[in-house]
Amino acid sequence: MARDLDKYVRRYTTLSSALDTLAQKHLVLLSPSKWDDLNDVYFMELYRSVSNAGSVLALCCTLATETYHHWRVFTQGMEGICLEFERRPLERQLSILPGIEMRKVDYLKVGDLETLHSREADRLPYVKREGFSDEREWRIVSTCAESAVMAKSVAIELTSLNRVLLNPWMPPSLADNLRSLIRSIPGCESIRIEASRLTNSERWKSAGKALAGP
């Protein structure tokens, strides 16, 4: 059987946001108005208009395996957290909620975008320029009738959470305290909590030592 490369979706976020997700059992979708990519902001506004929605909100995750880029760009310093969900169970939870859609982002060249027809306007929230393709983004999008909505809470069950991954630069003492804190949250007693070894792997270093020889 072929390996499912899209089995997990990962949400890189701040410590406070991760604790809020775990304690409240929800995901918070936000207005895209403050996103860095102004092309993305514009497309979300176009989608709001063609959908006759008052507001469009979104939450951005990734299907990519752990990368240095994601830690540095999408978390803040040594307190960054990655929440790793099983994609299909999470999709099943979200798909029954009104006004919620989720999909992989497609990465296109300008010429490819220019060939699309207006009947494909529902793709607007899920297309980005090819230069962003390494992000392998998976996005949750919500439309609502009210205008100027800046945030929306979406209830989830933590049964879809595979593990909590701690920032590779987090001091061991802070990591230990954080494990205790997370496991004190109702429903989180048995959650896997692991420290990232991306930048400090004993197995990687041992392999290098063997390569160097005696």
PDB file of C-alpha atoms in Angstrom:
ATOM      1  CA  MET A   1       0.000   0.000   0.000  1.00  0.00           C
ATOM      2  CA  ALA A   2       1.336   3.421  -0.942  1.00  0.00           C
ATOM      3  CA  ARG A   3       2.274   5.718   1.900  1.00  0.00           C
ATOM      4  CA  ASP A   4      -0.270   8.485   2.520  1.00  0.00           C
ATOM      5  CA  LEU A   5       1.868  11.627   2.292  1.00  0.00           C
ATOM      6  CA  ASP A   6      -1.141  13.744   3.241  1.00  0.00           C
ATOM      7  CA  LYS A   7      -2.067  11.763   6.351  1.00  0.00           C
ATOM      8  CA  TYR A   8      -1.343  14.647   8.740  1.00  0.00           C
ATOM      9  CA  VAL A   9      -2.028  18.364   8.749  1.00  0.00           C
ATOM     10  CA  ARG A  10       0.150  20.525  10.958  1.00  0.00           C
ATOM     11  CA  ARG A  11      -0.707  23.823  12.554  1.00  0.00           C
ATOM     12  CA  TYR A  12       2.366  25.847  13.544  1.00  0.00           C
ATOM     13  CA  THR A  13       1.371  28.467  16.056  1.00  0.00           C
ATOM     14  CA  THR A  14       2.198  30.295  19.263  1.00  0.00           C
ATOM     15  CA  LEU A  15       2.206  28.673  22.678  1.00  0.00           C
ATOM     16  CA  SER A  16      -0.799  30.706  23.839  1.00  0.00           C
ATOM     17  CA  SER A  17      -2.820  29.781  20.750  1.00  0.00           C
ATOM     18  CA  ALA A  18      -1.957  26.090  21.103  1.00  0.00           C
ATOM     19  CA  LEU A  19      -2.997  26.042  24.768  1.00  0.00           C
ATOM     20  CA  ASP A  20      -6.249  27.793  23.853  1.00  0.00           C
ATOM     21  CA  THR A  21      -6.960  25.137  21.206  1.00  0.00           C
ATOM     22  CA  LEU A  22      -6.333  22.326  23.683  1.00  0.00           C
ATOM     23  CA  ALA A  23      -8.246  23.862  26.586  1.00  0.00           C
ATOM     24  CA  GLN A  24     -11.253  25.084  24.615  1.00  0.00           C
ATOM     25  CA  LYS A  25     -11.330  22.177  22.143  1.00  0.00           C
ATOM     26  CA  HIS A  26     -11.613  24.491  19.183  1.00  0.00           C
ATOM     27  CA  LEU A  27      -9.824  26.031  16.244  1.00  0.00           C
ATOM     28  CA  VAL A  28     -10.027  29.777  15.720  1.00  0.00           C
ATOM     29  CA  LEU A  29     -10.406  30.996  12.154  1.00  0.00           C
ATOM     30  CA  LEU A  30      -9.281  34.588  11.600  1.00  0.00           C
ATOM     31  CA  SER A  31      -9.838  37.354   9.089  1.00  0.00           C
ATOM     32  CA  PRO A  32      -7.201  37.227   6.328  1.00  0.00           C
ATOM     33  CA  SER A  33      -6.980  41.029   6.248  1.00  0.00           C
ATOM     34  CA  LYS A  34      -3.610  41.046   8.076  1.00  0.00           C
ATOM     35  CA  TRP A  35      -1.896  38.310   6.054  1.00  0.00           C
ATOM     36  CA  ASP A  36       1.566  39.056   4.658  1.00  0.00           C
ATOM     37  CA  ASP A  37       0.730  37.915   1.127  1.00  0.00           C
ATOM     38  CA  LEU A  38      -1.344  40.749  -0.332  1.00  0.00           C
ATOM     39  CA  ASN A  39      -2.249  38.616  -3.355  1.00  0.00           C
ATOM     40  CA  ASP A  40      -3.801  36.153  -0.930  1.00  0.00           C
ATOM     41  CA  VAL A  41      -5.664  38.915   0.916  1.00  0.00           C
ATOM     42  CA  TYR A  42      -7.048  40.205  -2.388  1.00  0.00           C
ATOM     43  CA  PHE A  43      -8.208  36.759  -3.499  1.00  0.00           C
ATOM     44  CA  MET A  44     -10.007  36.165  -0.207  1.00  0.00           C
ATOM     45  CA  GLU A  45     -11.831  39.468  -0.626  1.00  0.00           C
ATOM     46  CA  LEU A  46     -12.737  38.534  -4.196  1.00  0.00           C
ATOM     47  CA  TYR A  47     -14.118  35.249  -2.897  1.00  0.00           C
ATOM     48  CA  ARG A  48     -16.142  37.066  -0.237  1.00  0.00           C
ATOM     49  CA  SER A  49     -17.663  39.235  -2.960  1.00  0.00           C
ATOM     50  CA  VAL A  50     -18.528  36.455  -5.420  1.00  0.00           C
ATOM     51  CA  SER A  51     -19.920  34.340  -2.573  1.00  0.00           C
ATOM     52  CA  ASN A  52     -22.159  37.202  -1.392  1.00  0.00           C
ATOM     53  CA  ALA A  53     -20.758  36.610   2.087  1.00  0.00           C
ATOM     54  CA  GLY A  54     -20.427  39.220   4.777  1.00  0.00           C
ATOM     55  CA  SER A  55     -17.070  37.836   5.925  1.00  0.00           C
ATOM     56  CA  VAL A  56     -14.581  35.125   5.040  1.00  0.00           C
ATOM     57  CA  LEU A  57     -12.296  33.639   7.690  1.00  0.00           C
ATOM     58  CA  ALA A  58      -9.552  31.056   7.423  1.00  0.00           C
ATOM     59  CA  LEU A  59      -7.018  28.898   9.237  1.00  0.00           C
ATOM     60  CA  CYS A  60      -3.822  27.865   7.468  1.00  0.00           C
ATOM     61  CA  CYS A  61      -2.092  24.530   8.083  1.00  0.00           C
ATOM     62  CA  THR A  62       0.448  22.498   6.155  1.00  0.00           C
ATOM     63  CA  LEU A  63       0.699  18.988   4.769  1.00  0.00           C
ATOM     64  CA  ALA A  64       4.489  19.243   4.659  1.00  0.00           C
ATOM     65  CA  THR A  65       6.683  17.271   7.002  1.00  0.00           C
ATOM     66  CA  GLU A  66       8.553  19.265   9.642  1.00  0.00           C
ATOM     67  CA  THR A  67      10.789  21.972   8.164  1.00  0.00           C
ATOM     68  CA  TYR A  68      13.033  24.712   9.500  1.00  0.00           C
ATOM     69  CA  HIS A  69      11.062  27.176   7.359  1.00  0.00           C
ATOM     70  CA  HIS A  70       7.772  26.437   9.104  1.00  0.00           C
ATOM     71  CA  TRP A  71       9.246  26.834  12.578  1.00  0.00           C
ATOM     72  CA  ARG A  72      10.951  30.138  11.755  1.00  0.00           C
ATOM     73  CA  VAL A  73       8.158  31.739   9.713  1.00  0.00           C
ATOM     74  CA  PHE A  74       5.000  30.555  11.468  1.00  0.00           C
ATOM     75  CA  THR A  75       5.982  30.457  15.146  1.00  0.00           C
ATOM     76  CA  GLN A  76       7.459  32.989  17.529  1.00  0.00           C
ATOM     77  CA  GLY A  77      10.899  32.211  18.919  1.00  0.00           C
ATOM     78  CA  MET A  78      11.481  29.279  21.243  1.00  0.00           C
ATOM     79  CA  GLU A  79       7.832  29.051  22.324  1.00  0.00           C
ATOM     80  CA  GLY A  80       6.452  27.855  18.995  1.00  0.00           C
ATOM     81  CA  ILE A  81       4.211  24.788  18.967  1.00  0.00           C
ATOM     82  CA  CYS A  82       3.065  22.458  16.205  1.00  0.00           C
ATOM     83  CA  LEU A  83      -0.283  20.694  16.574  1.00  0.00           C
ATOM     84  CA  GLU A  84      -0.325  17.639  14.317  1.00  0.00           C
ATOM     85  CA  PHE A  85      -3.782  16.341  13.354  1.00  0.00           C
ATOM     86  CA  GLU A  86      -4.836  13.289  11.395  1.00  0.00           C
ATOM     87  CA  ARG A  87      -6.296  14.878   8.296  1.00  0.00           C
ATOM     88  CA  ARG A  88      -9.201  12.573   7.493  1.00  0.00           C
ATOM     89  CA  PRO A  89     -10.705  12.469  11.024  1.00  0.00           C
ATOM     90  CA  LEU A  90     -10.350  16.246  11.263  1.00  0.00           C
ATOM     91  CA  GLU A  91     -12.019  16.681   7.881  1.00  0.00           C
ATOM     92  CA  ARG A  92     -14.904  14.490   8.998  1.00  0.00           C
ATOM     93  CA  GLN A  93     -15.409  16.660  12.077  1.00  0.00           C
ATOM     94  CA  LEU A  94     -15.299  19.903  10.118  1.00  0.00           C
ATOM     95  CA  SER A  95     -17.351  18.795   7.105  1.00  0.00           C
ATOM     96  CA  ILE A  96     -20.575  18.580   9.112  1.00  0.00           C
ATOM     97  CA  LEU A  97     -20.326  22.235  10.200  1.00  0.00           C
ATOM     98  CA  PRO A  98     -22.272  24.802   8.154  1.00  0.00           C
ATOM     99  CA  GLY A  99     -20.260  27.262   6.098  1.00  0.00           C
ATOM    100  CA  ILE A 100     -16.972  25.377   6.543  1.00  0.00           C
ATOM    101  CA  GLU A 101     -14.810  24.038   3.724  1.00  0.00           C
ATOM    102  CA  MET A 102     -11.277  22.695   3.675  1.00  0.00           C
ATOM    103  CA  ARG A 103      -8.938  21.932   0.812  1.00  0.00           C
ATOM    104  CA  LYS A 104      -5.321  21.723  -0.290  1.00  0.00           C
ATOM    105  CA  VAL A 105      -3.950  24.909  -1.812  1.00  0.00           C
ATOM    106  CA  ASP A 106      -3.007  24.754  -5.498  1.00  0.00           C
ATOM    107  CA  TYR A 107       0.153  26.569  -6.588  1.00  0.00           C
ATOM    108  CA  LEU A 108      -0.090  28.155 -10.022  1.00  0.00           C
ATOM    109  CA  LYS A 109       1.896  30.267 -12.422  1.00  0.00           C
ATOM    110  CA  VAL A 110       0.251  33.497 -13.564  1.00  0.00           C
ATOM    111  CA  GLY A 111      -0.330  31.989 -16.996  1.00  0.00           C
ATOM    112  CA  ASP A 112      -2.140  29.014 -15.435  1.00  0.00           C
ATOM    113  CA  LEU A 113      -4.365  31.341 -13.412  1.00  0.00           C
ATOM    114  CA  GLU A 114      -5.251  33.307 -16.531  1.00  0.00           C
ATOM    115  CA  THR A 115      -6.681  30.179 -18.180  1.00  0.00           C
ATOM    116  CA  LEU A 116      -9.252  29.560 -15.421  1.00  0.00           C
ATOM    117  CA  HIS A 117     -12.914  30.361 -16.039  1.00  0.00           C
ATOM    118  CA  SER A 118     -15.185  32.437 -13.809  1.00  0.00           C
ATOM    119  CA  ARG A 119     -17.197  29.294 -13.023  1.00  0.00           C
ATOM    120  CA  GLU A 120     -14.109  28.175 -11.054  1.00  0.00           C
ATOM    121  CA  ALA A 121     -14.276  31.174  -8.711  1.00  0.00           C
ATOM    122  CA  ASP A 122     -14.738  28.791  -5.789  1.00  0.00           C
ATOM    123  CA  ARG A 123     -11.004  28.078  -6.126  1.00  0.00           C
ATOM    124  CA  LEU A 124     -10.050  31.632  -5.157  1.00  0.00           C
ATOM    125  CA  PRO A 125      -9.302  30.835  -1.479  1.00  0.00           C
ATOM    126  CA  TYR A 126      -7.201  27.823  -2.487  1.00  0.00           C
ATOM    127  CA  VAL A 127      -4.767  29.160  -5.095  1.00  0.00           C
ATOM    128  CA  LYS A 128      -1.402  30.807  -4.491  1.00  0.00           C
ATOM    129  CA  ARG A 129       1.595  31.691  -6.623  1.00  0.00           C
ATOM    130  CA  GLU A 130       4.005  28.876  -7.413  1.00  0.00           C
ATOM    131  CA  GLY A 131       6.751  30.502  -5.335  1.00  0.00           C
ATOM    132  CA  PHE A 132       4.878  29.431  -2.180  1.00  0.00           C
ATOM    133  CA  SER A 133       4.622  25.772  -3.190  1.00  0.00           C
ATOM    134  CA  ASP A 134       7.060  24.488  -0.537  1.00  0.00           C
ATOM    135  CA  GLU A 135       4.493  25.446   2.108  1.00  0.00           C
ATOM    136  CA  ARG A 136       2.108  22.663   0.948  1.00  0.00           C
ATOM    137  CA  GLU A 137      -0.726  24.529   2.580  1.00  0.00           C
ATOM    138  CA  TRP A 138      -4.051  23.018   3.630  1.00  0.00           C
ATOM    139  CA  ARG A 139      -6.651  25.618   4.463  1.00  0.00           C
ATOM    140  CA  ILE A 140      -9.923  25.762   6.397  1.00  0.00           C
ATOM    141  CA  VAL A 141     -12.259  28.483   5.105  1.00  0.00           C
ATOM    142  CA  SER A 142     -15.526  29.732   6.566  1.00  0.00           C
ATOM    143  CA  THR A 143     -18.091  32.125   5.086  1.00  0.00           C
ATOM    144  CA  CYS A 144     -20.623  33.902   7.240  1.00  0.00           C
ATOM    145  CA  ALA A 145     -23.412  36.378   6.597  1.00  0.00           C
ATOM    146  CA  GLU A 146     -22.281  38.978   9.140  1.00  0.00           C
ATOM    147  CA  SER A 147     -19.883  41.636   7.902  1.00  0.00           C
ATOM    148  CA  ALA A 148     -16.555  42.596   9.486  1.00  0.00           C
ATOM    149  CA  VAL A 149     -16.255  39.375  11.510  1.00  0.00           C
ATOM    150  CA  MET A 150     -12.628  39.063  12.636  1.00  0.00           C
ATOM    151  CA  ALA A 151     -12.634  35.627  14.302  1.00  0.00           C
ATOM    152  CA  LYS A 152     -14.732  32.478  14.486  1.00  0.00           C
ATOM    153  CA  SER A 153     -14.426  29.555  16.890  1.00  0.00           C
ATOM    154  CA  VAL A 154     -14.914  26.081  15.400  1.00  0.00           C
ATOM    155  CA  ALA A 155     -15.421  23.222  17.863  1.00  0.00           C
ATOM    156  CA  ILE A 156     -13.330  20.056  17.382  1.00  0.00           C
ATOM    157  CA  GLU A 157     -12.665  16.839  19.250  1.00  0.00           C
ATOM    158  CA  LEU A 158      -9.086  16.150  20.213  1.00  0.00           C
ATOM    159  CA  THR A 159      -9.416  12.556  19.018  1.00  0.00           C
ATOM    160  CA  SER A 160      -8.012  13.780  15.692  1.00  0.00           C
ATOM    161  CA  LEU A 161      -4.889  15.224  17.362  1.00  0.00           C
ATOM    162  CA  ASN A 162      -1.924  12.924  16.736  1.00  0.00           C
ATOM    163  CA  ARG A 163       0.714  14.758  18.761  1.00  0.00           C
ATOM    164  CA  VAL A 164       2.003  18.070  20.062  1.00  0.00           C
ATOM    165  CA  LEU A 165       5.465  18.945  18.770  1.00  0.00           C
ATOM    166  CA  LEU A 166       7.567  21.375  20.790  1.00  0.00           C
ATOM    167  CA  ASN A 167       9.867  23.949  19.208  1.00  0.00           C
ATOM    168  CA  PRO A 168      13.432  22.700  18.603  1.00  0.00           C
ATOM    169  CA  TRP A 169      14.875  25.684  20.495  1.00  0.00           C
ATOM    170  CA  MET A 170      12.704  25.271  23.608  1.00  0.00           C
ATOM    171  CA  PRO A 171      14.840  24.768  26.760  1.00  0.00           C
ATOM    172  CA  PRO A 172      14.359  21.309  28.334  1.00  0.00           C
ATOM    173  CA  SER A 173      13.112  22.805  31.613  1.00  0.00           C
ATOM    174  CA  LEU A 174      10.392  24.754  29.813  1.00  0.00           C
ATOM    175  CA  ALA A 175       9.498  21.678  27.755  1.00  0.00           C
ATOM    176  CA  ASP A 176       9.095  19.583  30.924  1.00  0.00           C
ATOM    177  CA  ASN A 177       6.886  22.215  32.564  1.00  0.00           C
ATOM    178  CA  LEU A 178       4.826  22.510  29.397  1.00  0.00           C
ATOM    179  CA  ARG A 179       4.254  18.757  29.248  1.00  0.00           C
ATOM    180  CA  SER A 180       2.884  18.850  32.789  1.00  0.00           C
ATOM    181  CA  LEU A 181       0.687  21.834  31.981  1.00  0.00           C
ATOM    182  CA  ILE A 182      -0.767  20.282  28.833  1.00  0.00           C
ATOM    183  CA  ARG A 183      -1.478  16.963  30.542  1.00  0.00           C
ATOM    184  CA  SER A 184      -3.344  18.793  33.300  1.00  0.00           C
ATOM    185  CA  ILE A 185      -5.895  19.996  30.719  1.00  0.00           C
ATOM    186  CA  PRO A 186      -9.024  17.795  30.704  1.00  0.00           C
ATOM    187  CA  GLY A 187      -8.934  15.487  27.713  1.00  0.00           C
ATOM    188  CA  CYS A 188      -5.180  15.916  27.188  1.00  0.00           C
ATOM    189  CA  GLU A 189      -3.890  13.438  29.738  1.00  0.00           C
ATOM    190  CA  SER A 190      -2.591  10.927  27.164  1.00  0.00           C
ATOM    191  CA  ILE A 191      -1.651  13.230  24.278  1.00  0.00           C
ATOM    192  CA  ARG A 192       1.765  12.551  22.737  1.00  0.00           C
ATOM    193  CA  ILE A 193       4.082  15.476  23.427  1.00  0.00           C
ATOM    194  CA  GLU A 194       7.451  15.380  21.704  1.00  0.00           C
ATOM    195  CA  ALA A 195      10.369  17.765  21.396  1.00  0.00           C
ATOM    196  CA  SER A 196      11.460  18.447  17.840  1.00  0.00           C
ATOM    197  CA  ARG A 197      14.909  17.071  17.008  1.00  0.00           C
ATOM    198  CA  LEU A 198      15.185  18.948  13.724  1.00  0.00           C
ATOM    199  CA  THR A 199      18.211  20.999  14.797  1.00  0.00           C
ATOM    200  CA  ASN A 200      19.668  18.704  17.498  1.00  0.00           C
ATOM    201  CA  SER A 201      19.312  15.011  16.691  1.00  0.00           C
ATOM    202  CA  GLU A 202      21.502  12.496  18.493  1.00  0.00           C
ATOM    203  CA  ARG A 203      20.776   9.890  15.821  1.00  0.00           C
ATOM    204  CA  TRP A 204      21.819  12.318  13.049  1.00  0.00           C
ATOM    205  CA  LYS A 205      25.004  13.260  14.906  1.00  0.00           C
ATOM    206  CA  SER A 206      25.841   9.615  15.581  1.00  0.00           C
ATOM    207  CA  ALA A 207      25.514   8.855  11.879  1.00  0.00           C
ATOM    208  CA  GLY A 208      27.855  11.744  11.121  1.00  0.00           C
ATOM    209  CA  LYS A 209      30.330  10.500  13.680  1.00  0.00           C
ATOM    210  CA  ALA A 210      30.281   7.047  12.078  1.00  0.00           C
ATOM    211  CA  LEU A 211      30.833   8.660   8.695  1.00  0.00           C
ATOM    212  CA  ALA A 212      33.864  10.522  10.034  1.00  0.00           C
ATOM    213  CA  GLY A 213      35.384   7.205  11.068  1.00  0.00           C
ATOM    214  CA  PRO A 214      37.542   6.303  14.078  1.00  0.00           C
TER     215      PRO A 214
END
